[in-house]
Each structure stands twice: as structure tokens, then as C-alpha cells.
Short mmCIF file of C-alpha atoms in Angstrom, two decimals:
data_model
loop_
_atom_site.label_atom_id
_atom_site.label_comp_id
_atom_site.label_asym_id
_atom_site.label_seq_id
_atom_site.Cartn_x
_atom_site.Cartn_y
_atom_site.Cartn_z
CA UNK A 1 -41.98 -0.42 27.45
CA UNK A 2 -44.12 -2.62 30.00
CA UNK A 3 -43.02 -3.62 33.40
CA UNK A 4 -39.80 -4.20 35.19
CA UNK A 5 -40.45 -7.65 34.66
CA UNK A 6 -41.40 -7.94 31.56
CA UNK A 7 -38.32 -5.97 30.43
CA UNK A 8 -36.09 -8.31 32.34
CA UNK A 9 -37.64 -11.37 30.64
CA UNK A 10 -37.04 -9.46 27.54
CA UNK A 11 -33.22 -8.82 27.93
CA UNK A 12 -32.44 -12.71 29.30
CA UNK A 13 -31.03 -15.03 26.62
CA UNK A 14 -33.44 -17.41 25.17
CA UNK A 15 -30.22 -19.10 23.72
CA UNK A 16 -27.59 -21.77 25.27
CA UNK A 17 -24.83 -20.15 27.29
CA UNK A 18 -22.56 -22.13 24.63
CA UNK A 19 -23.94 -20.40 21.92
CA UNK A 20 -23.68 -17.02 23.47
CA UNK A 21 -20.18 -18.16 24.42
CA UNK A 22 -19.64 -18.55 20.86
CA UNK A 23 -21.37 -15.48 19.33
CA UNK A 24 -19.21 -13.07 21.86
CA UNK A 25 -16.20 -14.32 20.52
CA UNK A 26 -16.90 -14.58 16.63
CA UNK A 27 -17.86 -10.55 17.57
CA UNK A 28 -14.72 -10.14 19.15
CA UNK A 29 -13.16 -11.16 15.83
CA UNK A 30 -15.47 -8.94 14.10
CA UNK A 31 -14.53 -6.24 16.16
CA UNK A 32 -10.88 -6.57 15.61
CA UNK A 33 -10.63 -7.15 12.12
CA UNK A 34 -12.96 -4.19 11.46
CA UNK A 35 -11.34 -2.04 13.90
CA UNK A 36 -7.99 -2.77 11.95
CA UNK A 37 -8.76 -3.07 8.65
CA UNK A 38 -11.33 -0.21 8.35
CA UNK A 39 -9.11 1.87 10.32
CA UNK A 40 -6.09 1.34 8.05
CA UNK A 41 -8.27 1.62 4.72
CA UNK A 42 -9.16 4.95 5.73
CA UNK A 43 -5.75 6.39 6.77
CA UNK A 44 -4.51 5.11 3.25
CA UNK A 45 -7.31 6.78 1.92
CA UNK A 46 -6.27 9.76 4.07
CA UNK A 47 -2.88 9.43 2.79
CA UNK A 48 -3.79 9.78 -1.19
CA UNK A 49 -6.45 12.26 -0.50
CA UNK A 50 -5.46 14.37 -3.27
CA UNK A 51 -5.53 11.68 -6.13
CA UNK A 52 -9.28 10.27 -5.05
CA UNK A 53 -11.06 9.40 -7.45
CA UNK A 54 -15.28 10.19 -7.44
CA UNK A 55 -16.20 6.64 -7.12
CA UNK A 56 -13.35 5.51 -4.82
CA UNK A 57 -15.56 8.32 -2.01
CA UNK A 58 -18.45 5.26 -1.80
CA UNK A 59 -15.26 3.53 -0.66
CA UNK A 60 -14.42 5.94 1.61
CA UNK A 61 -18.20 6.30 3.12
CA UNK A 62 -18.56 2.51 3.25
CA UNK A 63 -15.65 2.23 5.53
CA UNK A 64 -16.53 4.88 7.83
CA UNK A 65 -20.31 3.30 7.81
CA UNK A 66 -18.81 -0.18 8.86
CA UNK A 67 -16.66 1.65 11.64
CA UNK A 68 -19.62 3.57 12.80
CA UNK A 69 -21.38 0.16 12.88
CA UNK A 70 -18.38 -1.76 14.78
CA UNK A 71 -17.57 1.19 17.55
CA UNK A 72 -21.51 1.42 18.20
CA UNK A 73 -22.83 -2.25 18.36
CA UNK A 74 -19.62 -4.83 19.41
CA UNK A 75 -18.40 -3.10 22.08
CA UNK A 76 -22.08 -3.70 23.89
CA UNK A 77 -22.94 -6.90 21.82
CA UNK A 78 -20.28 -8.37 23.20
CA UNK A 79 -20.12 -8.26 27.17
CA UNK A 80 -23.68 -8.78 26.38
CA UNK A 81 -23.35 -12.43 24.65
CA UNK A 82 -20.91 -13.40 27.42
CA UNK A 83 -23.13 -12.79 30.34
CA UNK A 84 -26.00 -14.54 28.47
CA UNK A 85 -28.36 -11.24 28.62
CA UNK A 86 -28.52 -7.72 27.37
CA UNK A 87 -27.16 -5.45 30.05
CA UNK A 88 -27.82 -1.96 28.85
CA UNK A 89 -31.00 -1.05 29.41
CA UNK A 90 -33.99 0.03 27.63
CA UNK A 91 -33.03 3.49 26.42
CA UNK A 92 -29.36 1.74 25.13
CA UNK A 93 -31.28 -0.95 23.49
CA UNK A 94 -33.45 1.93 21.08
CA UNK A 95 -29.69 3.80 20.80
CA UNK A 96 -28.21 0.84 19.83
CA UNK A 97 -31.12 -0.44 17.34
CA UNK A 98 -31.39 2.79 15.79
CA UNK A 99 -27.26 2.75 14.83
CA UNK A 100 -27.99 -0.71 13.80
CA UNK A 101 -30.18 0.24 11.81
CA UNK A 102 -28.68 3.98 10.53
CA UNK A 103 -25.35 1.58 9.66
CA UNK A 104 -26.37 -1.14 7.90
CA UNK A 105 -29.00 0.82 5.22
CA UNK A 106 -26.23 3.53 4.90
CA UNK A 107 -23.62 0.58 3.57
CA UNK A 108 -26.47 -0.89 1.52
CA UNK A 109 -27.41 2.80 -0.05
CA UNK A 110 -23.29 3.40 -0.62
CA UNK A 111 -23.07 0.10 -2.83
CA UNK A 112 -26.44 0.79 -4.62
CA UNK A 113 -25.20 4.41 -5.04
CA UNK A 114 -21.89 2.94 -5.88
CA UNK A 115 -23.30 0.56 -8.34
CA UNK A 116 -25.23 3.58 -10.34
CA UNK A 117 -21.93 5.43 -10.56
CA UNK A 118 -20.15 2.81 -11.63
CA UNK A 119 -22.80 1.54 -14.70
CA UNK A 120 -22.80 5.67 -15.64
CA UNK A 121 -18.87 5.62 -16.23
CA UNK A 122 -19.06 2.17 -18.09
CA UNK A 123 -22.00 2.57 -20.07
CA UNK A 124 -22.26 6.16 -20.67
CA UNK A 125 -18.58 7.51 -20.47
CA UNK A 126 -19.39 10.82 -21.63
CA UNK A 127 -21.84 11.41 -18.89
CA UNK A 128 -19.50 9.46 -16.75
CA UNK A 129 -16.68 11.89 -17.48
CA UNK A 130 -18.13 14.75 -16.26
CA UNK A 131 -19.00 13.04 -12.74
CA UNK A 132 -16.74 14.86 -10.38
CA UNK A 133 -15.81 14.77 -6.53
CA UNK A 134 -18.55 17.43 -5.70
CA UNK A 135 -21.21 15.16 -7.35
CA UNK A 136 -20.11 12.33 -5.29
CA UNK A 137 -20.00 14.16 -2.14
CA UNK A 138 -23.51 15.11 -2.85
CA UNK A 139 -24.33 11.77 -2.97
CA UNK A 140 -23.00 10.79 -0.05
CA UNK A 141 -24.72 13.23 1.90
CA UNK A 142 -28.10 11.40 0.20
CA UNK A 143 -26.90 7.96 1.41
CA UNK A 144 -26.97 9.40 4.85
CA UNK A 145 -29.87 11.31 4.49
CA UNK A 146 -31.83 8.23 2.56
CA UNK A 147 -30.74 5.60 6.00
CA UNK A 148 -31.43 7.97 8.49
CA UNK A 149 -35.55 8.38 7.48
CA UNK A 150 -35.46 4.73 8.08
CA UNK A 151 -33.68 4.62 11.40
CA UNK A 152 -35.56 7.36 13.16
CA UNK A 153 -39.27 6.24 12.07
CA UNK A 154 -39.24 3.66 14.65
CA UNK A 155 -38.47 6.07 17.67
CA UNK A 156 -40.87 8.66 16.15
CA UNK A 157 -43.45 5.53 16.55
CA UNK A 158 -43.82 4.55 12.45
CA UNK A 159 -42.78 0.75 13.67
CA UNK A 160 -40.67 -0.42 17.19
CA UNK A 161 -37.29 -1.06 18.24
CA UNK A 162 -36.81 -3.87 20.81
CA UNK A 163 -34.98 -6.97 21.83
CA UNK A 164 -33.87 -9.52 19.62
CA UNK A 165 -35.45 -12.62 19.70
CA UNK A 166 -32.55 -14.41 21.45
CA UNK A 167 -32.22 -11.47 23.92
CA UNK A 168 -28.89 -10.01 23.60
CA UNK A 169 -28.79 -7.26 21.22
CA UNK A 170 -31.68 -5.13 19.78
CA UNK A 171 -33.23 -3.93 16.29
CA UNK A 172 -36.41 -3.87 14.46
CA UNK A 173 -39.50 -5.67 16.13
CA UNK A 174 -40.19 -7.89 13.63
CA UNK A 175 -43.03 -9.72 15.66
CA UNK A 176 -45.25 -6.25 16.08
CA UNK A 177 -46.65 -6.52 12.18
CA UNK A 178 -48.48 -9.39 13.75
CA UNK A 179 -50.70 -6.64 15.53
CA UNK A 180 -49.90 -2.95 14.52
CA UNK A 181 -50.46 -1.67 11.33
CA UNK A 182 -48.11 1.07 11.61
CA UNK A 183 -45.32 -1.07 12.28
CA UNK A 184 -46.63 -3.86 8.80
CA UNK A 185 -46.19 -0.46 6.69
CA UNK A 186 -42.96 0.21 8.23
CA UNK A 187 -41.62 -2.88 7.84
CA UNK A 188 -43.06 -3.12 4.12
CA UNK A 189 -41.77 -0.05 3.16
CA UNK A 190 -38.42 -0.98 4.68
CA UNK A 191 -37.90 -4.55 2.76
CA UNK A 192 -39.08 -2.94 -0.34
CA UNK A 193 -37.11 0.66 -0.30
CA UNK A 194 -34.06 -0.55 1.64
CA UNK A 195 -33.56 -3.86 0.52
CA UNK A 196 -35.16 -5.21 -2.81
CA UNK A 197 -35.17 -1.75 -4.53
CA UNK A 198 -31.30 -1.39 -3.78
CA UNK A 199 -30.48 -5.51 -4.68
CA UNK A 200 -32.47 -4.84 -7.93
CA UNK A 201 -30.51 -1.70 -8.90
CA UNK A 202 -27.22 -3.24 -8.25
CA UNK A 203 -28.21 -6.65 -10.00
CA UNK A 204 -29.49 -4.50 -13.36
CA UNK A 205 -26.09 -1.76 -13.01
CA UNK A 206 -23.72 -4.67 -13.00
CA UNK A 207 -25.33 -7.00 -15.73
CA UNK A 208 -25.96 -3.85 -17.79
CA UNK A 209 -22.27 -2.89 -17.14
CA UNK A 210 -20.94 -6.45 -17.74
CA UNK A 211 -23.00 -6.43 -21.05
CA UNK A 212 -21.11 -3.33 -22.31
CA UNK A 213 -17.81 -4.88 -21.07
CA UNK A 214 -18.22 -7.94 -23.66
CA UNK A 215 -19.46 -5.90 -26.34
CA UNK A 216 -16.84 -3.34 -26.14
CA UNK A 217 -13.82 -5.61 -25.62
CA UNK A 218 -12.78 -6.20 -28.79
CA UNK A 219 -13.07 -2.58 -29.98
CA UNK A 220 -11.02 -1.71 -27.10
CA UNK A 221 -8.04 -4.56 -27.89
CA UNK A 222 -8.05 -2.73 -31.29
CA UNK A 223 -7.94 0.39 -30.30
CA UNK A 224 -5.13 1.86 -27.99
CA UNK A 225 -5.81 5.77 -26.83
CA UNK A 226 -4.92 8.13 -23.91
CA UNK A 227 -8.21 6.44 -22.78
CA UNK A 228 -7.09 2.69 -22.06
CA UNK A 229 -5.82 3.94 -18.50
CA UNK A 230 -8.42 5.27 -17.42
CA UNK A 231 -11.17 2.23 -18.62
CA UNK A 232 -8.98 0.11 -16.94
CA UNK A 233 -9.11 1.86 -13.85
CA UNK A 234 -13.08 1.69 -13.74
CA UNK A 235 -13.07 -1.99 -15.00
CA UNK A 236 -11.08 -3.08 -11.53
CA UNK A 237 -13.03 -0.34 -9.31
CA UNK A 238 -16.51 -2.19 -11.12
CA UNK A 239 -14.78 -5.68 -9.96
CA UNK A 240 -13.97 -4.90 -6.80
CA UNK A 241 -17.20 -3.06 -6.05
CA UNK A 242 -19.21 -6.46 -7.55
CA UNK A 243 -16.93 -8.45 -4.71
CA UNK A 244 -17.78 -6.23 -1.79
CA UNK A 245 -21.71 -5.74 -2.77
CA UNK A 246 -21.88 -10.07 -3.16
CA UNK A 247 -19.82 -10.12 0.39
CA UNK A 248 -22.06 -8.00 1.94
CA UNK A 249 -25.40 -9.00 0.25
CA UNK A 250 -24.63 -12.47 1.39
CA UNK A 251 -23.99 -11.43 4.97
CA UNK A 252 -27.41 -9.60 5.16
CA UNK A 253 -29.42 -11.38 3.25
CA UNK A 254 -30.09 -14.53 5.57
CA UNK A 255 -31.43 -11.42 8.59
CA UNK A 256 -33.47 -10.42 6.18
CA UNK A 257 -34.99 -13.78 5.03
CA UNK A 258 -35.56 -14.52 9.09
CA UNK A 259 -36.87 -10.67 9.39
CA UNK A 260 -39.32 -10.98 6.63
CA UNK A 261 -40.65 -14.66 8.20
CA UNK A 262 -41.04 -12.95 11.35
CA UNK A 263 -42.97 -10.26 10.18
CA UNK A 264 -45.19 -12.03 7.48
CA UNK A 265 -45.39 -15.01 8.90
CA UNK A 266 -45.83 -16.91 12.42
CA UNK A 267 -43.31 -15.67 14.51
CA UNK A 268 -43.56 -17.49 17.46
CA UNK A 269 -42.46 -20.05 15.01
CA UNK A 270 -38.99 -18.98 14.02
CA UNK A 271 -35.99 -19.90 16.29
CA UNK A 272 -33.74 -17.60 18.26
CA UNK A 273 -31.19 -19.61 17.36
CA UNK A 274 -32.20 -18.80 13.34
CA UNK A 275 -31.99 -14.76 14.31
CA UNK A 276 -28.57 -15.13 16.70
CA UNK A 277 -26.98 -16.98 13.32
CA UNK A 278 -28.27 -14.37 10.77
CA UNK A 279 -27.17 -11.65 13.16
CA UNK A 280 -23.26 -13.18 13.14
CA UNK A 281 -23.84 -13.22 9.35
CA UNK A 282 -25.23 -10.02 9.36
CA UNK A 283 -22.05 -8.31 11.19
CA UNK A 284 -19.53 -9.94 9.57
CA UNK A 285 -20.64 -7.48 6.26
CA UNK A 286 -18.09 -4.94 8.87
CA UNK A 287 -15.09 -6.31 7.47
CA UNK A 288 -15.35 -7.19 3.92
CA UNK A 289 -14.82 -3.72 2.12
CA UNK A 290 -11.11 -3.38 3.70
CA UNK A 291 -10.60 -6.81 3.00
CA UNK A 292 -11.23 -6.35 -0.43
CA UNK A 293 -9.64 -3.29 -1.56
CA UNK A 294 -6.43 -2.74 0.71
CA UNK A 295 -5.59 -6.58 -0.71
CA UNK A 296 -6.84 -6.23 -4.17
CA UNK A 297 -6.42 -2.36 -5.30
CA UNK A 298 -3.71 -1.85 -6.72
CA UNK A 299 -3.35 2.34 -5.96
CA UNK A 300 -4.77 1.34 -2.19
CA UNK A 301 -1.69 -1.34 -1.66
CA UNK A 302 1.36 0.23 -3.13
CA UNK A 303 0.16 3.33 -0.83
CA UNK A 304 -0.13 0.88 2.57
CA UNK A 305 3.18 -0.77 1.33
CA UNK A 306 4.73 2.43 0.85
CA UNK A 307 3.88 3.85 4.15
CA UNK A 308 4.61 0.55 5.79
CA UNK A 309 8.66 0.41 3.99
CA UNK A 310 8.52 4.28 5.66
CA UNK A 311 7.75 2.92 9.07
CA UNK A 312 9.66 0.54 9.58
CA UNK A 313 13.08 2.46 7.81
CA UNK A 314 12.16 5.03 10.84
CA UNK A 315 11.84 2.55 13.42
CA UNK A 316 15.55 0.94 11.78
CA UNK A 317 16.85 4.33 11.47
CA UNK A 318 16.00 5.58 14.98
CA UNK A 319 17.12 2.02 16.09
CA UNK A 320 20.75 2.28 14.10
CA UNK A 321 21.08 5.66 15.62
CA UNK A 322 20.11 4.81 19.70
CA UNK A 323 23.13 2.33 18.99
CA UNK A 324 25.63 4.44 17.45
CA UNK A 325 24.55 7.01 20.51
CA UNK A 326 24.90 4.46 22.93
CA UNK A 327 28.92 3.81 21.57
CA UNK A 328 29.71 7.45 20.76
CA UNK A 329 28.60 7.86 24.80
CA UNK A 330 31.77 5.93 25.99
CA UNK A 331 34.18 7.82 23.45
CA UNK A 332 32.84 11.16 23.64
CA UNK A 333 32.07 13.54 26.09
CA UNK A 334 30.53 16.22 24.36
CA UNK A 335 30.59 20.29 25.36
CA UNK A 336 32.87 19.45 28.25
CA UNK A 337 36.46 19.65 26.38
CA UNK A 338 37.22 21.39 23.61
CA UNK A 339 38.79 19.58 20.43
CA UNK A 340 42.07 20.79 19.61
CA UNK A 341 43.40 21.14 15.98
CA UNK A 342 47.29 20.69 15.24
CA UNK A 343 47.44 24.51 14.54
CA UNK A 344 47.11 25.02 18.35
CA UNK A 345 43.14 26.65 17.49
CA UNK A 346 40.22 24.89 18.90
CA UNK A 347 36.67 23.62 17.72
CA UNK A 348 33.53 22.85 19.17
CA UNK A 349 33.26 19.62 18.01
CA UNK A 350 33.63 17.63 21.35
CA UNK A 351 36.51 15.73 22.60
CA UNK A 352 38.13 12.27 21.05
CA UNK A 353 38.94 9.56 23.14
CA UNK A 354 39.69 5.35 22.73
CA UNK A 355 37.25 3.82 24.79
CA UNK A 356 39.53 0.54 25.06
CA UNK A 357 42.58 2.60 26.99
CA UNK A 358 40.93 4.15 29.25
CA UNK A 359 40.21 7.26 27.71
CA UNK A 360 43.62 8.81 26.92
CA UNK A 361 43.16 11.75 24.55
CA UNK A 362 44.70 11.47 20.94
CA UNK A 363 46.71 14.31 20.11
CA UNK A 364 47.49 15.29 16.17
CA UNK A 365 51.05 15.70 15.52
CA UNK A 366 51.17 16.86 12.19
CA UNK A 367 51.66 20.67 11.65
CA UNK A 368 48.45 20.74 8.98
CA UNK A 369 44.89 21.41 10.43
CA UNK A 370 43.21 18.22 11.11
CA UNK A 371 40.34 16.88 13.04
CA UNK A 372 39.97 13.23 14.54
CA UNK A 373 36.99 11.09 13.04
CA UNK A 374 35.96 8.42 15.37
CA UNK A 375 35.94 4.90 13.32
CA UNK A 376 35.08 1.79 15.54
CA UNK A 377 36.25 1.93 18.94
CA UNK A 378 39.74 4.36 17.59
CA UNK A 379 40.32 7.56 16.33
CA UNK A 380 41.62 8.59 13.03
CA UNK A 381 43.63 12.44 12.00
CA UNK A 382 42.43 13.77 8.27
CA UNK A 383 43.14 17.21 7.49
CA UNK A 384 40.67 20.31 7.45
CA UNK A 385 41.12 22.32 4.75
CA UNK A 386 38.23 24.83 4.88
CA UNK A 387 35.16 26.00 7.01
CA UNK A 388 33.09 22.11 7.55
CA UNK A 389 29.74 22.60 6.34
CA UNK A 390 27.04 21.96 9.02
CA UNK A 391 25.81 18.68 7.70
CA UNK A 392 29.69 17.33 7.98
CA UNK A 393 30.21 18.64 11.19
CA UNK A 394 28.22 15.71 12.93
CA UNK A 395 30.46 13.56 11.56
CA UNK A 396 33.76 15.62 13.05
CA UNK A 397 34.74 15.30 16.28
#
């Protein structure tokens, strides 16, 4: 841990106060669009939970990975950037490496997972038929599993957790391969098992799947069967899933690049400014998946639009009827008069009055049973031939 001093050196920003300026509020966007979009993904998901499909739980996981990551790094990443040094601590800085760390291999083992799914439905559709929800909740619990060897090692000493290079925010200490060989195998066994083991399986499931694609097509145009739903339905979940694995490849794969120099190489001679960019790339992986499938899945957005139509007819509903309550308070003053049909009975149905003359009472004067019906600002007689149902009686007075 070393000295007070040396931990306060540690934690102060070896960055411009512009540049932390700038990274605290490209995190604050982060934050919010994450917050929002991740948030919303899920409750749709919520929403249809009973028509899921097995590959759309990856989905599922990868939003509740990039929530985990957003609600356990911005929120300290980013009074952090704007007061030019980490303010934490030591002990927060290890927490907050650690989720760093459990976060981002978890979304990288959901795609790669994802990506194996997806090539077993394509390419092998009777295999891919029989994968069910219970075989992708299995797998799910592996993804976790999988990221969470990786993220303890370092506090159970295999490799280090400590301050960035540019001070404000923690991870991996890419500079200790330089002199510990415990943390060179960590960090080896970390780029090759959690990063070019999982790009190479996604690179060979989508060109293998894209291969079967254009050899199948035209068999497919020929051939219409209770089937053609349901390929169509993997071909967009397969196009969608390549989006979000290029979005977030290309967000981490610049940290890693820096990260690997670091470690391998001289690392007193890479930047901070080189690790505080990569990082911004890094968290902006937090926002693609929502992005991506509320706006392009088709299931995902009639659901959002169709809870969205619901909302806001409630909020016009409840508005229509606060007015209508609001006018029926000047005509009506409910369980304190009775309402008196023509027959000389009464009703419970409140009194009727005209608002514009003061309130004089109307009076029926035919001998058949009627009932006034407030329209506008007057009252109107129509006759009562039977017992009013209780739906129609609101509309009595």
C-alpha cells in the first residue's frame, strides 16, 4: 500500500484540470444515457418476460452487467475527474477496480457466450432447437462465474489493483509485470482468456454463421415453411448481436492495446493522457446494447411503444377527468341533497344545479320518472325506465 505519501501522490491527477474537466462530463453523459437506456431495456424486458426468447437472456445479462458497471464506477469516477484526484481511498480504489473489472469481462463473456448460441441456432438448427431458457440461464450463471475468477485474483494477490496512470480512477496495475512475476502471469492469462480467446470465438461464430447465411439463402427464398418465422427471428437477433459485440469491442479494445504496452513494454513510456482516453472509450461500451436493441428490435420497440401509448392515455385520462371534476364541483354537491325524481321518490345520485344562475335547482315537471344529466354548464330531464346499472349511474345525477 506504501506510505501516506506515497498514496497521496498516487491518487493526484497527472492530467490537465481541462482534461479532467472534460472526462467528468463525457462520464456524466455516460452515466445518464446508461442509467436510462439500460434501465428502460430491462423493464421492457420485464414487461415480455413470458415470450423471452433463450438468446434474447445474453441481452438481458448484458444490460444488467452495463448497469452494474455504471451504478459502481461513474458515480465515484466522476466527482473524482472534477476535483482533479481520486477521493476515495485505498480500500474504494480495490472495490472499485475489482467491479471494473467483474463488469467489463462479464459483458465480454455474455457476447462471446452470445455469439456461440447464436452460430448453434444458425448453423446447427437441430441442436439449436432444443436450446431452451434453462440452458441459457445456466450459462449465464458461467459468464458470472468465468469474470469473477478474474476479478478476485488480484485481491487474493495473483496480480494488483491500483491507481490509474492519470490518477483518478483505479484497475489493473499494468506497470507491476515490469517486476512481479505473479502479476506477468496474471496479466497473460487475462489478455489471452478474457480478451483474445473471446474476440477469436466471436470473429469465427459470426463468419461461420454469415457463411451459412449465403449458402442457405437461396434454398430458403424457395422454400416457404412454418420455419421462415422463426429463421428470421435469429437472422435479426445474429445482426443485432454482431452491432453490439463491434460497439463494444471497439470501445475496449484501444484499453487494452494501452494495457498490453504497459505491461509488455516500457511503461514509464506511455502517456496518462493515452490511458484517461482509452478509459472514456472503454466506458462508453455502457450504453451501446440499449441503444441497439430498444431502437432496432422490432419485439423490444413495439413493447416500449406500447407501454409508452399506455402512459401517456393514463396521464390524458386522469388529466380529462381532474377537469371534468373540477366543473362537476361547481354544479354538484354530492351526498348533501338528495335528487328528486318526478314520481315524488328520491335517488342517491347527488343534486343538479346551473352553475351560471346561481345554483337554482331544476325541478322535472313531467309525471314520468326521469333523472337530470348534466351537459355543459345546464341540465337536461330523460326518463328512467328501469333499475340504472352501476356503470350508468356515474353518469346520472
Amino acid at each position: 500500500m506504501g506510505n501516506a505519501s506515497d498514496t497521496s501522490d498516487a491518487f493526484a491527477s497527472t492530467i490537465s484540470k481541462e482534461n479532467d474537466l472534460l472526462m467528468g462530463l463525457l462520464y456524466s453523459i455516460f452515466c445518464t444515457l446508461s442509467l436510462a437506456g439500460n434501465g428502460v431495456l430491462l423493464l421492457v424486458a420485464y414487461r415480455k418476460r413470458l415470450s423471452l426468447k433463450p438468446a434474447e437472456f445474453f441481452i438481458i445479462n448484458l444490460s444488467i452487467s452495463d448497469l452494474g458497471m455504471t451504478l459502481s464506477l461513474f458515480p465515484l469516477a466522476i466527482p473524482s475527474a472534477f476535483s482533479h484526484r481520486w477521493l476515495f481511498g485505498e480500500v474504494t480504489c480495490q472495490v472499485y477496480a475489482m467491479c471494473g473489472v467483474l463488469f467489463g469481462l462479464c459483458s465480454l463473456t455474455n457476447l462471446t457466450a452470445l455469439s456461440l448460441v447464436c452460430c448453434l441456432k444458425v448453423c446447427f438448427p437441430n441442436h439449436g432447437n432444443k436450446f431452451s431458457s434453462s440452458h441459457a440461464c445456466f450459462m449465464v450463471v458461467g459468464v458470472w462465474c468465468y469474470s469473477s475468477v478474474f476479478a478476485v485474483g488480484p485481491l487474493a494477490q495473483w496480480g494488483h489493483y491500483s491507481a490509474e496512470p492519470y490518477g483518478t480512477a483505479c484497475c489493473i496495475d499494468w506497470r507491476a509485470p515490469n517486476h512481479e512475476l505473479s502479476a506477468l502471469s496474471y496479466i497473460v492469462c487475462l489478455f489471452l482468456f478474457c480478451y483474445a480467446l473471446p474476440c477469436t470465438i466471436i470473429f469465427f461464430s459470426y463468419t461461420f454463421i454469415l457463411l451459412t447465411v449465403r449458402g442457405s439463402r437461396q434454398a430458403v427464398q424457395q422454400h416457404v415453411s412454418p420455419q421462415t418465422k422463426t429463421t428470421n427471428a435469429h437472422a435479426l437477433i445474429v445482426k443485432l448481436s454482431v452491432a453490439v459485440c463491434i460497439g463494444f469491442l471497439g470501445a475496449w479494445t484501444p484499453y487494452a492495446i494501452v494495457a498490453m504496452w504497459a505491461a509488455f513494454g516500457d511503461a514509464t513510456t506511455v502517456p496518462a493522457t493515452a490511458f484517461a482516453l482509452a478509459a472514456i472509450f472503454a466506458k462508453s461500451s455502457t450504453i451501446y446494447n440499449p441503444i441497439v436493441y430498444l431502437l432496432c428490435k422490432p419485439n423490444f420497440r413495439k413493447c416500449l411503444y406500447r407501454d409508452t401509448s399506455t402512459f401517456r392515455q393514463m396521464i390524458c385520462r386522469g388529466s380529462s377527468r381532474l377537469d371534468r371534476g373540477e366543473h362537476l364541483d361547481c354544479a354538484l354537491q354530492h351526498n348533501n341533497k338528495d335528487t328528486h325524481f318526478s314520481n315524488g321518490q328520491q335517488g342517491n345520485y347527488g343534486a343538479c344545479f346551473h352553475c351560471s344562475k346561481g345554483g337554482s335547482q331544476s325541478h322535472p315537471s313531467t309525471s314520468q320518472r326521469t333523472a337530470c344529466i348534466l351537459t355543459g354548464s345546464t341540465c337536461r330531464e330523460v326518463a328512467v325506465l328501469h333499475q340504472l346499472p352501476p356503470k350508468l349511474q356515474a353518469d346520472f345525477i
